[in-house]
Amino acid sequence: MKLTPAVLFCSLAVTVRGAERLLTFEKDVRPIVKAHCTHCHGEEEKPEGGVDLRLRRFMDLKLESGSHVVVAGQPAQSELVRLIKSGEMPKKGKQVSEKDLAVIEKWIAQGAKTARPEPLALAPGPMISDDDREYWAFQPVKRPAVPRQVDAKQVRTPVDAFLLKSMADKGLSFAPEADRRTLIRRVSLDLTGLLPTPEEVQAFVNDKSPLAYEQLVERLLASKNYGERWARHWLDVVGYADSNGYSEADSVRPQAWRYRDYVIRAMNADKPWDEFIQEQLAGDELAGATHADFQQAVLDPHRTDQLIATAFLRMAPDGTGDAPDDAKLAKNQVIAEQMKVTTSSLMAMTVACAQCHDHRYDPITQADYYRLRAVFDPAYNWEAWRAPAQRLYSLYSPEERAKAAEIEVKAKEIEVEARAMSKKFLDEIFEVEIKKVPEAEQAAFRIARDTPKDKQTPEQKALIKKYPSALATYSLDLYDKKKQDIVDAKMAEAKKLRDTKPAEGFVMALMEVKGQVPVTKLFNRGDHDQPKQALTPGELSVLASPQIEPFKPVPVSSGSSGRRLAYAQWLTSGKHPLTARVLVNRFWMNHMGRGIVNTPGDFGRQGELPTHPELLDYLSDEFVKSGWKLKSLHRLILLSSAYRQSSVNNASMHSDPENRFYARFKLRRIDAETLRDSLLAVTGTLVQSSYGPPSGIGRDPQGRVVTGIDKGTITLNKVDPGGADDFRRSIYVQVRRSKPVTVLDTFDAPIMTPNCELRAQTTVAPQSLLLMNDTFVLDSSLRLADRLEAAAPGNRAEQIKRAWELLFGKPATQADVARGIAYLDEQTKALTQYHHDIQHAKGVVPNPPQEAMASLCQILCSSNRFLYVE
């Protein structure tokens, strides 16, 4: 339905008293003209047509046509309205919507007012107004008082008080507490990504201690599975991948796994997040390492970890080692994508939108973008670029390096001896073969043989070609296999000796070249071939106010610029308005199913406003004051009444369907990794080995990407079993940007382009088809059926009960068991007839009852009861 201006006018906000709200230029109109107009009319050195729309007072301008840009009180006489209505403006980009045009018309009709006096003049370029600086996300975090006028009986942590206060206005209250079986399943999946075992469920249900739940939370937080689960959330945000992406080559990053392991270890150790962030942004500067002299840093395991952490800044797609078509573009694209990852993960601002021009919606200038880029340019330095292979650093200690060099010298001596032996044998053979050459040509042939190939005359080459069998300089194997075996055995000695070298690991890190600090220039329209003015490193201009301490670069003594370390310290100082809020909002979202700001990567004008700003600030301040410890924040959320609610609350389901007020627990599907890991766990095949290189993947003959050893060729898809590696947790499976694992991809595991700020949760037909047909699901169902048979041989009722406990954490009812047995009877009969009617391959022994149980297991594994967290 097309909205008329009258309807749109009626939709505008009104005051509490019922009078129409007076629109102002700053609040209502400036965001519209900034998004559509000021790029040409105000931000360029010479505004088009001499029209500058950055201030209200500039709109009094009389045009050559005799009309005015804006005539207060008369929208119909205002050229601004006419041009927008006619579609003549804006000339480029998206047209102004009818809703926004209605706002402009209403503002003019009300007198085209401003909220405050305007400056008399402005320098060319973008303008950051007081309204911009007063936006909630740019204000310092202020700890609010915990509300007291709430039902104290429902308050377990301060989280509850803030939520109850906001619910009161909506006539809502918490849903009843979830039962214990639901709670342990929920919190186990939340903290570890794995289902609780039936024994763990029963122990919790039977635990009469008033602190049973608190003790459960502590046990899960102390589990190594906790780090593997919560590392996955951060790896999404940073865009972790084991391949470079960018081009079709999508070359492998063989050392990226060290960063993944660093994150898991940091989570399990509850490393303070200020330290965690500083290491990722500037671990090399903390370790005192630069590109040329890093070896001193890797001697200390702690400093090695700091270097590994800098792979955060190398997670963006990087095709510069894959011979890209435009090398300059590829280099700058790496930096641009990493800027996207860094600013979205730590600031939740779409800073990347200012790469080519000033941000259309948020107060971020193009100069801001390049000032921020200047913080990182010394480490990237696109004009003295180092490809991925040149940014790998050996983990050899000086002793190991010396030992390896010593072994290499001895190995080369053996090879020299082997080559000399081969030459001696060939010379002996030559003396035999030369006799087959006519005597008159023997002397010339000897000279030709002894002459280096690049210095041979045409006559010598022709002579050798005439008697090739007499040459005896290349392959001893052609003349005497036994003598070739002697030489090969000697060469094998060299290889065997080399195999005794200490294993050499490498770190994928980001470091600066000592003393190499490039000048950062603003690129006109983002084009690296059009550099303009030089810029020094700095923070977003909108944050440079008396309330907020600005970022000040400070050099460090190692020879590095120190820019990243100073910036990281500023971000984690507790004074930056965004960092703690952004992190806490993500932690909350991963527990509660939606963020307080439900656009976790965008706290700007295009993102959602916080539903509970006071709660967000309280949690942010508490996070900082508790030493940036995540586990403390977990406890604050997990021990609350809000988290322990049932997912059913009929009142809130009608009045708050999106659960913005958290009057129930948000029902949600388990994510892709949890689905795969849980299927492995319930079948008893999950391999719990931690850390190390990733499990391999490949494309099978059906075109699916599965775990295993890739044996495929250009024309053939083939994957061999990888043994235990095929059954490791999903976080340890190789992440290829161009080849996502089918099971994970189908259930919304992200493809890192360049990172994932918020996972999609779709419900689409391919998911059902996968659960019905995918070999991983079918094999898992067979394994589960075998496990059930082993647990209760021949007892179908007990097997069904065990399946319920394993998959759902709840006992099966008599009706569940009866339905299950009826299904098994019917399916066994059908399968028996099926096997009777077909000719099986030799050695295949059908087992209809067990196949029927596998079919039932597949149904249960595909059910919402298994796939969803209540």
PDB file of N, CA, C and O in Angstrom, residues 7-63:
ATOM      1  N   VAL A   7      -0.987  10.432   5.732  1.00  0.00           N
ATOM      2  CA  VAL A   7      -0.812   9.297   6.631  1.00  0.00           C
ATOM      3  C   VAL A   7       0.567   9.343   7.273  1.00  0.00           C
ATOM      4  O   VAL A   7       0.735   9.074   8.458  1.00  0.00           O
ATOM      5  N   LEU A   8       1.559   9.718   6.473  1.00  0.00           N
ATOM      6  CA  LEU A   8       2.914   9.782   7.013  1.00  0.00           C
ATOM      7  C   LEU A   8       3.032  10.862   8.075  1.00  0.00           C
ATOM      8  O   LEU A   8       3.693  10.678   9.104  1.00  0.00           O
ATOM      9  N   PHE A   9       2.367  12.000   7.843  1.00  0.00           N
ATOM     10  CA  PHE A   9       2.412  13.073   8.847  1.00  0.00           C
ATOM     11  C   PHE A   9       1.835  12.571  10.159  1.00  0.00           C
ATOM     12  O   PHE A   9       2.350  12.825  11.239  1.00  0.00           O
ATOM     13  N   CYS A  10       0.758  11.821  10.077  1.00  0.00           N
ATOM     14  CA  CYS A  10       0.107  11.339  11.291  1.00  0.00           C
ATOM     15  C   CYS A  10       0.974  10.342  12.045  1.00  0.00           C
ATOM     16  O   CYS A  10       0.785  10.117  13.237  1.00  0.00           O
ATOM     17  N   SER A  11       1.916   9.711  11.325  1.00  0.00           N
ATOM     18  CA  SER A  11       2.748   8.702  11.983  1.00  0.00           C
ATOM     19  C   SER A  11       3.901   9.302  12.750  1.00  0.00           C
ATOM     20  O   SER A  11       4.587   8.602  13.478  1.00  0.00           O
ATOM     21  N   LEU A  12       4.143  10.611  12.586  1.00  0.00           N
ATOM     22  CA  LEU A  12       5.259  11.236  13.282  1.00  0.00           C
ATOM     23  C   LEU A  12       4.965  11.333  14.761  1.00  0.00           C
ATOM     24  O   LEU A  12       3.820  11.335  15.200  1.00  0.00           O
ATOM     25  N   ALA A  13       6.090  11.415  15.537  1.00  0.00           N
ATOM     26  CA  ALA A  13       5.968  11.389  17.000  1.00  0.00           C
ATOM     27  C   ALA A  13       5.186  12.580  17.520  1.00  0.00           C
ATOM     28  O   ALA A  13       5.177  13.659  16.938  1.00  0.00           O
ATOM     29  N   VAL A  14       4.512  12.352  18.646  1.00  0.00           N
ATOM     30  CA  VAL A  14       3.801  13.435  19.336  1.00  0.00           C
ATOM     31  C   VAL A  14       4.284  13.488  20.758  1.00  0.00           C
ATOM     32  O   VAL A  14       4.885  12.557  21.272  1.00  0.00           O
ATOM     33  N   THR A  15       4.051  14.618  21.418  1.00  0.00           N
ATOM     34  CA  THR A  15       4.451  14.761  22.808  1.00  0.00           C
ATOM     35  C   THR A  15       3.470  14.025  23.692  1.00  0.00           C
ATOM     36  O   THR A  15       2.428  13.568  23.254  1.00  0.00           O
ATOM     37  N   VAL A  16       3.827  13.907  24.969  1.00  0.00           N
ATOM     38  CA  VAL A  16       2.976  13.214  25.932  1.00  0.00           C
ATOM     39  C   VAL A  16       1.610  13.881  26.021  1.00  0.00           C
ATOM     40  O   VAL A  16       0.587  13.237  26.234  1.00  0.00           O
ATOM     41  N   ARG A  17       1.583  15.189  25.852  1.00  0.00           N
ATOM     42  CA  ARG A  17       0.318  15.917  25.967  1.00  0.00           C
ATOM     43  C   ARG A  17      -0.560  15.764  24.732  1.00  0.00           C
ATOM     44  O   ARG A  17      -1.691  16.223  24.708  1.00  0.00           O
ATOM     45  N   GLY A  18      -0.044  15.141  23.689  1.00  0.00           N
ATOM     46  CA  GLY A  18      -0.868  14.944  22.508  1.00  0.00           C
ATOM     47  C   GLY A  18      -0.577  15.934  21.407  1.00  0.00           C
ATOM     48  O   GLY A  18      -1.028  15.764  20.285  1.00  0.00           O
ATOM     49  N   ALA A  19       0.198  17.005  21.682  1.00  0.00           N
ATOM     50  CA  ALA A  19       0.541  17.980  20.650  1.00  0.00           C
ATOM     51  C   ALA A  19       1.615  17.407  19.740  1.00  0.00           C
ATOM     52  O   ALA A  19       2.420  16.581  20.163  1.00  0.00           O
ATOM     53  N   GLU A  20       1.628  17.834  18.482  1.00  0.00           N
ATOM     54  CA  GLU A  20       2.660  17.364  17.560  1.00  0.00           C
ATOM     55  C   GLU A  20       4.023  17.858  18.018  1.00  0.00           C
ATOM     56  O   GLU A  20       4.186  19.015  18.403  1.00  0.00           O
ATOM     57  N   ARG A  21       4.995  16.956  17.934  1.00  0.00           N
ATOM     58  CA  ARG A  21       6.348  17.335  18.334  1.00  0.00           C
ATOM     59  C   ARG A  21       6.928  18.286  17.304  1.00  0.00           C
ATOM     60  O   ARG A  21       6.772  18.095  16.100  1.00  0.00           O
ATOM     61  N   LEU A  22       7.619  19.304  17.785  1.00  0.00           N
ATOM     62  CA  LEU A  22       8.261  20.264  16.896  1.00  0.00           C
ATOM     63  C   LEU A  22       9.530  19.645  16.335  1.00  0.00           C
ATOM     64  O   LEU A  22      10.448  19.315  17.085  1.00  0.00           O
ATOM     65  N   LEU A  23       9.561  19.470  15.021  1.00  0.00           N
ATOM     66  CA  LEU A  23      10.732  18.889  14.393  1.00  0.00           C
ATOM     67  C   LEU A  23      11.861  19.906  14.329  1.00  0.00           C
ATOM     68  O   LEU A  23      11.621  21.104  14.187  1.00  0.00           O
ATOM     69  N   THR A  24      13.099  19.413  14.428  1.00  0.00           N
ATOM     70  CA  THR A  24      14.253  20.305  14.334  1.00  0.00           C
ATOM     71  C   THR A  24      15.187  19.828  13.238  1.00  0.00           C
ATOM     72  O   THR A  24      15.196  18.641  12.879  1.00  0.00           O
ATOM     73  N   PHE A  25      15.962  20.765  12.745  1.00  0.00           N
ATOM     74  CA  PHE A  25      16.907  20.429  11.685  1.00  0.00           C
ATOM     75  C   PHE A  25      17.912  19.390  12.156  1.00  0.00           C
ATOM     76  O   PHE A  25      18.164  18.385  11.484  1.00  0.00           O
ATOM     77  N   GLU A  26      18.478  19.598  13.347  1.00  0.00           N
ATOM     78  CA  GLU A  26      19.552  18.736  13.828  1.00  0.00           C
ATOM     79  C   GLU A  26      19.093  17.297  14.018  1.00  0.00           C
ATOM     80  O   GLU A  26      19.758  16.355  13.579  1.00  0.00           O
ATOM     81  N   LYS A  27      17.956  17.127  14.645  1.00  0.00           N
ATOM     82  CA  LYS A  27      17.501  15.788  14.998  1.00  0.00           C
ATOM     83  C   LYS A  27      16.800  15.073  13.857  1.00  0.00           C
ATOM     84  O   LYS A  27      16.991  13.865  13.644  1.00  0.00           O
ATOM     85  N   ASP A  28      15.994  15.782  13.100  1.00  0.00           N
ATOM     86  CA  ASP A  28      15.094  15.128  12.151  1.00  0.00           C
ATOM     87  C   ASP A  28      15.503  15.259  10.685  1.00  0.00           C
ATOM     88  O   ASP A  28      15.312  14.322   9.900  1.00  0.00           O
ATOM     89  N   VAL A  29      16.048  16.400  10.298  1.00  0.00           N
ATOM     90  CA  VAL A  29      16.284  16.663   8.871  1.00  0.00           C
ATOM     91  C   VAL A  29      17.744  16.449   8.486  1.00  0.00           C
ATOM     92  O   VAL A  29      18.036  15.889   7.420  1.00  0.00           O
ATOM     93  N   ARG A  30      18.640  16.874   9.324  1.00  0.00           N
ATOM     94  CA  ARG A  30      20.057  16.741   8.979  1.00  0.00           C
ATOM     95  C   ARG A  30      20.465  15.298   8.650  1.00  0.00           C
ATOM     96  O   ARG A  30      21.198  15.070   7.677  1.00  0.00           O
ATOM     97  N   PRO A  31      20.000  14.268   9.420  1.00  0.00           N
ATOM     98  CA  PRO A  31      20.357  12.890   9.034  1.00  0.00           C
ATOM     99  C   PRO A  31      19.898  12.511   7.632  1.00  0.00           C
ATOM    100  O   PRO A  31      20.566  11.751   6.935  1.00  0.00           O
ATOM    101  N   ILE A  32      18.767  13.086   7.204  1.00  0.00           N
ATOM    102  CA  ILE A  32      18.247  12.759   5.867  1.00  0.00           C
ATOM    103  C   ILE A  32      19.105  13.397   4.787  1.00  0.00           C
ATOM    104  O   ILE A  32      19.519  12.736   3.827  1.00  0.00           O
ATOM    105  N   VAL A  33      19.377  14.702   4.936  1.00  0.00           N
ATOM    106  CA  VAL A  33      20.176  15.377   3.903  1.00  0.00           C
ATOM    107  C   VAL A  33      21.620  14.887   3.925  1.00  0.00           C
ATOM    108  O   VAL A  33      22.297  14.868   2.889  1.00  0.00           O
ATOM    109  N   LYS A  34      22.108  14.469   5.096  1.00  0.00           N
ATOM    110  CA  LYS A  34      23.466  13.918   5.165  1.00  0.00           C
ATOM    111  C   LYS A  34      23.548  12.618   4.378  1.00  0.00           C
ATOM    112  O   LYS A  34      24.529  12.342   3.679  1.00  0.00           O
ATOM    113  N   ALA A  35      22.509  11.797   4.483  1.00  0.00           N
ATOM    114  CA  ALA A  35      22.499  10.509   3.795  1.00  0.00           C
ATOM    115  C   ALA A  35      22.369  10.671   2.284  1.00  0.00           C
ATOM    116  O   ALA A  35      22.889   9.853   1.524  1.00  0.00           O
ATOM    117  N   HIS A  36      21.685  11.732   1.842  1.00  0.00           N
ATOM    118  CA  HIS A  36      21.352  11.838   0.419  1.00  0.00           C
ATOM    119  C   HIS A  36      21.976  13.025  -0.311  1.00  0.00           C
ATOM    120  O   HIS A  36      22.099  12.966  -1.536  1.00  0.00           O
ATOM    121  N   CYS A  37      22.352  14.070   0.400  1.00  0.00           N
ATOM    122  CA  CYS A  37      22.622  15.339  -0.280  1.00  0.00           C
ATOM    123  C   CYS A  37      24.006  15.937  -0.032  1.00  0.00           C
ATOM    124  O   CYS A  37      24.623  16.491  -0.944  1.00  0.00           O
ATOM    125  N   THR A  38      24.485  15.920   1.215  1.00  0.00           N
ATOM    126  CA  THR A  38      25.661  16.738   1.552  1.00  0.00           C
ATOM    127  C   THR A  38      26.952  16.224   0.938  1.00  0.00           C
ATOM    128  O   THR A  38      27.958  16.932   0.951  1.00  0.00           O
ATOM    129  N   HIS A  39      26.960  15.006   0.414  1.00  0.00           N
ATOM    130  CA  HIS A  39      28.168  14.538  -0.261  1.00  0.00           C
ATOM    131  C   HIS A  39      28.527  15.479  -1.400  1.00  0.00           C
ATOM    132  O   HIS A  39      29.710  15.771  -1.640  1.00  0.00           O
ATOM    133  N   CYS A  40      27.510  15.972  -2.111  1.00  0.00           N
ATOM    134  CA  CYS A  40      27.736  16.935  -3.198  1.00  0.00           C
ATOM    135  C   CYS A  40      27.524  18.369  -2.735  1.00  0.00           C
ATOM    136  O   CYS A  40      28.160  19.295  -3.257  1.00  0.00           O
ATOM    137  N   HIS A  41      26.636  18.534  -1.767  1.00  0.00           N
ATOM    138  CA  HIS A  41      26.263  19.886  -1.344  1.00  0.00           C
ATOM    139  C   HIS A  41      26.761  20.173   0.074  1.00  0.00           C
ATOM    140  O   HIS A  41      25.984  20.251   1.019  1.00  0.00           O
ATOM    141  N   GLY A  42      28.093  20.299   0.208  1.00  0.00           N
ATOM    142  CA  GLY A  42      28.636  20.710   1.493  1.00  0.00           C
ATOM    143  C   GLY A  42      29.956  20.091   1.855  1.00  0.00           C
ATOM    144  O   GLY A  42      30.815  20.744   2.455  1.00  0.00           O
ATOM    145  N   GLU A  43      30.161  18.821   1.475  1.00  0.00           N
ATOM    146  CA  GLU A  43      31.378  18.150   1.919  1.00  0.00           C
ATOM    147  C   GLU A  43      32.511  18.284   0.914  1.00  0.00           C
ATOM    148  O   GLU A  43      33.668  18.040   1.261  1.00  0.00           O
ATOM    149  N   GLU A  44      32.197  18.655  -0.327  1.00  0.00           N
ATOM    150  CA  GLU A  44      33.246  18.912  -1.307  1.00  0.00           C
ATOM    151  C   GLU A  44      33.784  20.328  -1.110  1.00  0.00           C
ATOM    152  O   GLU A  44      33.147  21.175  -0.473  1.00  0.00           O
ATOM    153  N   GLU A  45      35.001  20.575  -1.641  1.00  0.00           N
ATOM    154  CA  GLU A  45      35.601  21.913  -1.487  1.00  0.00           C
ATOM    155  C   GLU A  45      34.723  22.982  -2.129  1.00  0.00           C
ATOM    156  O   GLU A  45      34.614  24.102  -1.619  1.00  0.00           O
ATOM    157  N   LYS A  46      34.097  22.631  -3.246  1.00  0.00           N
ATOM    158  CA  LYS A  46      33.188  23.566  -3.906  1.00  0.00           C
ATOM    159  C   LYS A  46      31.832  22.887  -4.052  1.00  0.00           C
ATOM    160  O   LYS A  46      31.625  22.063  -4.944  1.00  0.00           O
ATOM    161  N   PRO A  47      30.869  23.220  -3.179  1.00  0.00           N
ATOM    162  CA  PRO A  47      29.543  22.593  -3.249  1.00  0.00           C
ATOM    163  C   PRO A  47      28.898  22.809  -4.603  1.00  0.00           C
ATOM    164  O   PRO A  47      28.977  23.912  -5.166  1.00  0.00           O
ATOM    165  N   GLU A  48      28.261  21.768  -5.124  1.00  0.00           N
ATOM    166  CA  GLU A  48      27.619  21.869  -6.435  1.00  0.00           C
ATOM    167  C   GLU A  48      26.528  22.936  -6.418  1.00  0.00           C
ATOM    168  O   GLU A  48      25.706  22.980  -5.503  1.00  0.00           O
ATOM    169  N   GLY A  49      26.542  23.766  -7.434  1.00  0.00           N
ATOM    170  CA  GLY A  49      25.552  24.835  -7.559  1.00  0.00           C
ATOM    171  C   GLY A  49      25.654  25.874  -6.459  1.00  0.00           C
ATOM    172  O   GLY A  49      24.742  26.702  -6.308  1.00  0.00           O
ATOM    173  N   GLY A  50      26.735  25.840  -5.701  1.00  0.00           N
ATOM    174  CA  GLY A  50      26.892  26.787  -4.594  1.00  0.00           C
ATOM    175  C   GLY A  50      25.951  26.523  -3.430  1.00  0.00           C
ATOM    176  O   GLY A  50      25.834  27.359  -2.524  1.00  0.00           O
ATOM    177  N   VAL A  51      25.282  25.352  -3.429  1.00  0.00           N
ATOM    178  CA  VAL A  51      24.302  25.035  -2.391  1.00  0.00           C
ATOM    179  C   VAL A  51      24.958  24.159  -1.318  1.00  0.00           C
ATOM    180  O   VAL A  51      25.449  23.077  -1.607  1.00  0.00           O
ATOM    181  N   ASP A  52      24.946  24.654  -0.090  1.00  0.00           N
ATOM    182  CA  ASP A  52      25.522  23.942   1.052  1.00  0.00           C
ATOM    183  C   ASP A  52      24.375  23.609   2.011  1.00  0.00           C
ATOM    184  O   ASP A  52      23.697  24.510   2.519  1.00  0.00           O
ATOM    185  N   LEU A  53      24.149  22.314   2.242  1.00  0.00           N
ATOM    186  CA  LEU A  53      23.017  21.886   3.067  1.00  0.00           C
ATOM    187  C   LEU A  53      23.438  21.412   4.462  1.00  0.00           C
ATOM    188  O   LEU A  53      22.650  20.798   5.167  1.00  0.00           O
ATOM    189  N   ARG A  54      24.641  21.754   4.883  1.00  0.00           N
ATOM    190  CA  ARG A  54      25.106  21.267   6.175  1.00  0.00           C
ATOM    191  C   ARG A  54      24.481  22.023   7.348  1.00  0.00           C
ATOM    192  O   ARG A  54      24.403  21.487   8.453  1.00  0.00           O
ATOM    193  N   LEU A  55      24.076  23.281   7.116  1.00  0.00           N
ATOM    194  CA  LEU A  55      23.436  24.072   8.171  1.00  0.00           C
ATOM    195  C   LEU A  55      22.086  24.576   7.681  1.00  0.00           C
ATOM    196  O   LEU A  55      21.884  24.804   6.472  1.00  0.00           O
ATOM    197  N   ARG A  56      21.176  24.781   8.617  1.00  0.00           N
ATOM    198  CA  ARG A  56      19.859  25.321   8.283  1.00  0.00           C
ATOM    199  C   ARG A  56      19.987  26.717   7.696  1.00  0.00           C
ATOM    200  O   ARG A  56      19.301  27.041   6.706  1.00  0.00           O
ATOM    201  N   ARG A  57      20.876  27.518   8.266  1.00  0.00           N
ATOM    202  CA  ARG A  57      20.952  28.917   7.816  1.00  0.00           C
ATOM    203  C   ARG A  57      21.425  29.030   6.374  1.00  0.00           C
ATOM    204  O   ARG A  57      21.114  30.008   5.682  1.00  0.00           O
ATOM    205  N   PHE A  58      22.181  28.023   5.889  1.00  0.00           N
ATOM    206  CA  PHE A  58      22.626  28.049   4.495  1.00  0.00           C
ATOM    207  C   PHE A  58      21.466  27.820   3.533  1.00  0.00           C
ATOM    208  O   PHE A  58      21.574  28.115   2.345  1.00  0.00           O
ATOM    209  N   MET A  59      20.345  27.303   4.044  1.00  0.00           N
ATOM    210  CA  MET A  59      19.219  26.960   3.180  1.00  0.00           C
ATOM    211  C   MET A  59      18.355  28.165   2.836  1.00  0.00           C
ATOM    212  O   MET A  59      17.385  28.033   2.078  1.00  0.00           O
ATOM    213  N   ASP A  60      18.680  29.312   3.396  1.00  0.00           N
ATOM    214  CA  ASP A  60      17.948  30.530   3.027  1.00  0.00           C
ATOM    215  C   ASP A  60      18.417  31.070   1.686  1.00  0.00           C
ATOM    216  O   ASP A  60      17.913  32.086   1.202  1.00  0.00           O
ATOM    217  N   LEU A  61      19.397  30.399   1.097  1.00  0.00           N
ATOM    218  CA  LEU A  61      20.005  30.855  -0.148  1.00  0.00           C
ATOM    219  C   LEU A  61      18.965  31.005  -1.259  1.00  0.00           C
ATOM    220  O   LEU A  61      18.124  30.143  -1.462  1.00  0.00           O
ATOM    221  N   LYS A  62      19.069  32.155  -1.971  1.00  0.00           N
ATOM    222  CA  LYS A  62      18.219  32.391  -3.145  1.00  0.00           C
ATOM    223  C   LYS A  62      18.955  31.903  -4.384  1.00  0.00           C
ATOM    224  O   LYS A  62      20.109  32.256  -4.622  1.00  0.00           O
ATOM    225  N   LEU A  63      18.307  31.054  -5.160  1.00  0.00           N
ATOM    226  CA  LEU A  63      18.928  30.459  -6.330  1.00  0.00           C
ATOM    227  C   LEU A  63      18.785  31.363  -7.551  1.00  0.00           C
ATOM    228  O   LEU A  63      18.036  32.360  -7.539  1.00  0.00           O
TER     229      LEU A  63
END
